[in-house]
Tab-separated table of N, CA, C and O in Angstrom:
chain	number	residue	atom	x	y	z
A	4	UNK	N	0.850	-1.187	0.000
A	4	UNK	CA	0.000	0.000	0.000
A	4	UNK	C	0.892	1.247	0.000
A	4	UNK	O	1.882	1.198	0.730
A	5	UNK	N	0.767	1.892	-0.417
A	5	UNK	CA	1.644	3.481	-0.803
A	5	UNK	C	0.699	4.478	-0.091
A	5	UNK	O	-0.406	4.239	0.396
A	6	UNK	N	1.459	5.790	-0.142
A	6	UNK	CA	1.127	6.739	0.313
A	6	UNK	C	-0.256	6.807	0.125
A	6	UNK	O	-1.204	6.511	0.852
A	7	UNK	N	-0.147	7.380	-1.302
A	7	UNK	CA	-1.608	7.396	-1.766
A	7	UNK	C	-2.796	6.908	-1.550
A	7	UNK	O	-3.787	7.616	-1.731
A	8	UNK	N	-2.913	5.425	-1.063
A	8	UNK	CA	-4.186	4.644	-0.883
A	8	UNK	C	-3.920	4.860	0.346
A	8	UNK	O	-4.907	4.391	0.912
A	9	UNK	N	-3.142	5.316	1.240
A	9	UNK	CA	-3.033	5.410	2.746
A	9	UNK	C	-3.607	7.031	3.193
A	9	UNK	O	-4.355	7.233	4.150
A	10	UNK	N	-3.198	7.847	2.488
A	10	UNK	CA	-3.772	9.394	2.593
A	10	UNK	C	-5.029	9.948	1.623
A	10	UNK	O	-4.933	10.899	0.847
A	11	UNK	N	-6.181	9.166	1.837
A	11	UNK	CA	-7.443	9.444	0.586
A	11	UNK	C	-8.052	11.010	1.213
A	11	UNK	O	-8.562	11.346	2.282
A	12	UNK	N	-7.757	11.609	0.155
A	12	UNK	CA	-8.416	13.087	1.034
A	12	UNK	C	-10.185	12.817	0.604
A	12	UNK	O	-11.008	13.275	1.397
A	13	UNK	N	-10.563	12.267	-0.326
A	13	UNK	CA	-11.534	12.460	0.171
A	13	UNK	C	-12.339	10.663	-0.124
A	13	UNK	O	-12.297	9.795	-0.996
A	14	UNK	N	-13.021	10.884	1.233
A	14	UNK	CA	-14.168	9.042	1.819
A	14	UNK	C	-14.759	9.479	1.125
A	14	UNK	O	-13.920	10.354	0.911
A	15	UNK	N	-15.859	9.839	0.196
A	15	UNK	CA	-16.942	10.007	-0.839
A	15	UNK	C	-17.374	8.674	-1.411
A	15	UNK	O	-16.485	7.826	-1.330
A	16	UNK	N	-18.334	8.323	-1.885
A	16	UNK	CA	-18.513	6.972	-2.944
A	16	UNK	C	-17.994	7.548	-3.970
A	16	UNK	O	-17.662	8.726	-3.833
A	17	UNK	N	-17.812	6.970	-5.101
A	17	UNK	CA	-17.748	7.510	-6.466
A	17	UNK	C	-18.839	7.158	-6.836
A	17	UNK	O	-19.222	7.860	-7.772
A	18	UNK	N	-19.850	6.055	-6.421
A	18	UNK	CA	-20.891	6.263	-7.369
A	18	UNK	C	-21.900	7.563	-7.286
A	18	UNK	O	-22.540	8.081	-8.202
A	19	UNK	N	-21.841	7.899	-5.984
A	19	UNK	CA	-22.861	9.431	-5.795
A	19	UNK	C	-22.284	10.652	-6.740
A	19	UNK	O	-22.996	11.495	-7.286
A	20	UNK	N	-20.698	10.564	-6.829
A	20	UNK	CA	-20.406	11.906	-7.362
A	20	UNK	C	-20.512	11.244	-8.979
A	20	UNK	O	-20.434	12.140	-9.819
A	21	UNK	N	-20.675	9.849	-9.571
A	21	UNK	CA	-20.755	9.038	-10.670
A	21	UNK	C	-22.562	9.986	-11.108
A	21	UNK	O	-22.633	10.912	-11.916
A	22	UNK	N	-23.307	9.636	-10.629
A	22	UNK	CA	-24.743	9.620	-10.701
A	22	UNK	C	-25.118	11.073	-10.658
A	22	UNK	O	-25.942	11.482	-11.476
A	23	UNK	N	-24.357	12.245	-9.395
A	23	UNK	CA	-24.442	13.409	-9.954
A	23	UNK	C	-23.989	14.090	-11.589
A	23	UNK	O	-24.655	14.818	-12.324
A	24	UNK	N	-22.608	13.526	-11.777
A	24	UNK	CA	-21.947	13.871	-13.213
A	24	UNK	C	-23.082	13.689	-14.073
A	24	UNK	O	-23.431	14.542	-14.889
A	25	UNK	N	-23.724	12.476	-13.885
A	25	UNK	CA	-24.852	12.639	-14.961
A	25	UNK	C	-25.989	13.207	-14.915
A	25	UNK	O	-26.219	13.958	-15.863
A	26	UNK	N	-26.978	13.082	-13.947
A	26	UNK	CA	-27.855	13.813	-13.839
A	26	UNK	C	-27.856	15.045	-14.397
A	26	UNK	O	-28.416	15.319	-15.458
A	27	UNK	N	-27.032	16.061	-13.479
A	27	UNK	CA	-26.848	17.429	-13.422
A	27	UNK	C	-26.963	17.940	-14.891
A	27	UNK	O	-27.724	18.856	-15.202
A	28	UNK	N	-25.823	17.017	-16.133
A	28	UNK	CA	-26.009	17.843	-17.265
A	28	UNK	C	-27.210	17.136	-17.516
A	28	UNK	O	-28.163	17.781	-17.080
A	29	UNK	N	-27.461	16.340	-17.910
A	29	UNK	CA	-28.962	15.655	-18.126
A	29	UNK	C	-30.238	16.729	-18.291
A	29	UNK	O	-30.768	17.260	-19.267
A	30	UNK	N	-30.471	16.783	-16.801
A	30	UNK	CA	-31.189	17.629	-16.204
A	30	UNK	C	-31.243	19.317	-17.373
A	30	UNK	O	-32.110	19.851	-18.065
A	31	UNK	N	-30.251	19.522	-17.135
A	31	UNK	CA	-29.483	21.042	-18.061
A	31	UNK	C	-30.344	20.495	-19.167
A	31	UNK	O	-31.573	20.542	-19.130
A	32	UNK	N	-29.709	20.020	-20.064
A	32	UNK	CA	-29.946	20.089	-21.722
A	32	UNK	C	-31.976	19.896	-21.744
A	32	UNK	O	-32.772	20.348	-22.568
A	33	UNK	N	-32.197	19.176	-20.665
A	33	UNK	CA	-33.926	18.580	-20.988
A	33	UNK	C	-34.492	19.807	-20.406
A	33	UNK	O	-35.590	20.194	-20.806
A	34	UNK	N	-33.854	20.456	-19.504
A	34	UNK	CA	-34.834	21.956	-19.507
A	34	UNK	C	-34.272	22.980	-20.767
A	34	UNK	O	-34.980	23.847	-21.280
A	35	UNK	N	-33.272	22.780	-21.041
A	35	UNK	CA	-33.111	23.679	-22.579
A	35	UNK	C	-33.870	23.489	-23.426
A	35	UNK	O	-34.440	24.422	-23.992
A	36	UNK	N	-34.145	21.753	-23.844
A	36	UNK	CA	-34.955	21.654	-24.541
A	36	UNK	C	-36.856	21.813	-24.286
A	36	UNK	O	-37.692	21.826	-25.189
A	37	UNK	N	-37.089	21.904	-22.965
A	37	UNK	CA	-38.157	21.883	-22.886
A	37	UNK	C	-38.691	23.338	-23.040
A	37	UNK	O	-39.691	23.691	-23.665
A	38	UNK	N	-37.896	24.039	-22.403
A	38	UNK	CA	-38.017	26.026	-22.939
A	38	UNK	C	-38.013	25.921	-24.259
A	38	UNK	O	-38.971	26.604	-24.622
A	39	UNK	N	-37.343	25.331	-25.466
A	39	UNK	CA	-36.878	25.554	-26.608
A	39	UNK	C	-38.568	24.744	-27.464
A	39	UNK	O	-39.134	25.171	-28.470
A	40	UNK	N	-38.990	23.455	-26.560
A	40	UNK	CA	-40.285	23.510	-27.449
A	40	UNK	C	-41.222	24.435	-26.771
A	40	UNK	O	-42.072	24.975	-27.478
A	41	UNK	N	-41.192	24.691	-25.530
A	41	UNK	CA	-42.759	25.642	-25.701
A	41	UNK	C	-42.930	26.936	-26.537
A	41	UNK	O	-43.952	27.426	-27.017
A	42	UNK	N	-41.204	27.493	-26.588
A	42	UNK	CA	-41.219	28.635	-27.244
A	42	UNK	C	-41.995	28.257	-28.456
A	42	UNK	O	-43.016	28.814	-28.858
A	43	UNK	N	-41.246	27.010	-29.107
A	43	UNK	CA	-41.901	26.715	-30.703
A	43	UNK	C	-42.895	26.380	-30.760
A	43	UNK	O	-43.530	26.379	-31.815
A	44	UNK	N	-43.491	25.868	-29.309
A	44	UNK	CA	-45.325	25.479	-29.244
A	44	UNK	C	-46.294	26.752	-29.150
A	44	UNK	O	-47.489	26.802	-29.440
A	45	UNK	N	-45.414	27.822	-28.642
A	45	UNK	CA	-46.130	29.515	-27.922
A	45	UNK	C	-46.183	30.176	-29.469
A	45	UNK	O	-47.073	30.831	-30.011
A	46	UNK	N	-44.597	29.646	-30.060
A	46	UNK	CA	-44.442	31.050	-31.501
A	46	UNK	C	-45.894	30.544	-32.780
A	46	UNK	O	-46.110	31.268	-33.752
A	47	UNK	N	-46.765	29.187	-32.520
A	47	UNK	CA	-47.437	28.471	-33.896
A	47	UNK	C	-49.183	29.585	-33.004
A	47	UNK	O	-50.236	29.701	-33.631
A	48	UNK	N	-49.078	29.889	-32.283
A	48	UNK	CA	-50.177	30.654	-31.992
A	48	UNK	C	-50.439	31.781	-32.458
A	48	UNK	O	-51.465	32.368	-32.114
């Protein structure tokens, strides 16, 4: 064992900060797109 696996600065899971990475942009682009159709559902009125 080396330094490294002996001094972990950070206990975190990786899968929580795994599952945020995705979400977060996820999340982003599907409200871009969801502003981007109502505009085009608001502009056919």
């Amino acid at each position: 064992m080396n330094e490294f696996e002996r001094d972990v600065q950070s206990k975190r899971n990786d899968l929580i900060d795994s599952v945020v990475g995705f979400v977060v942009p996820f999340a982003f682009f599907t409200i871009i797109m969801v502003v981007a159709t109502v505009i085009e559902v608001a502009g056919g009125f």
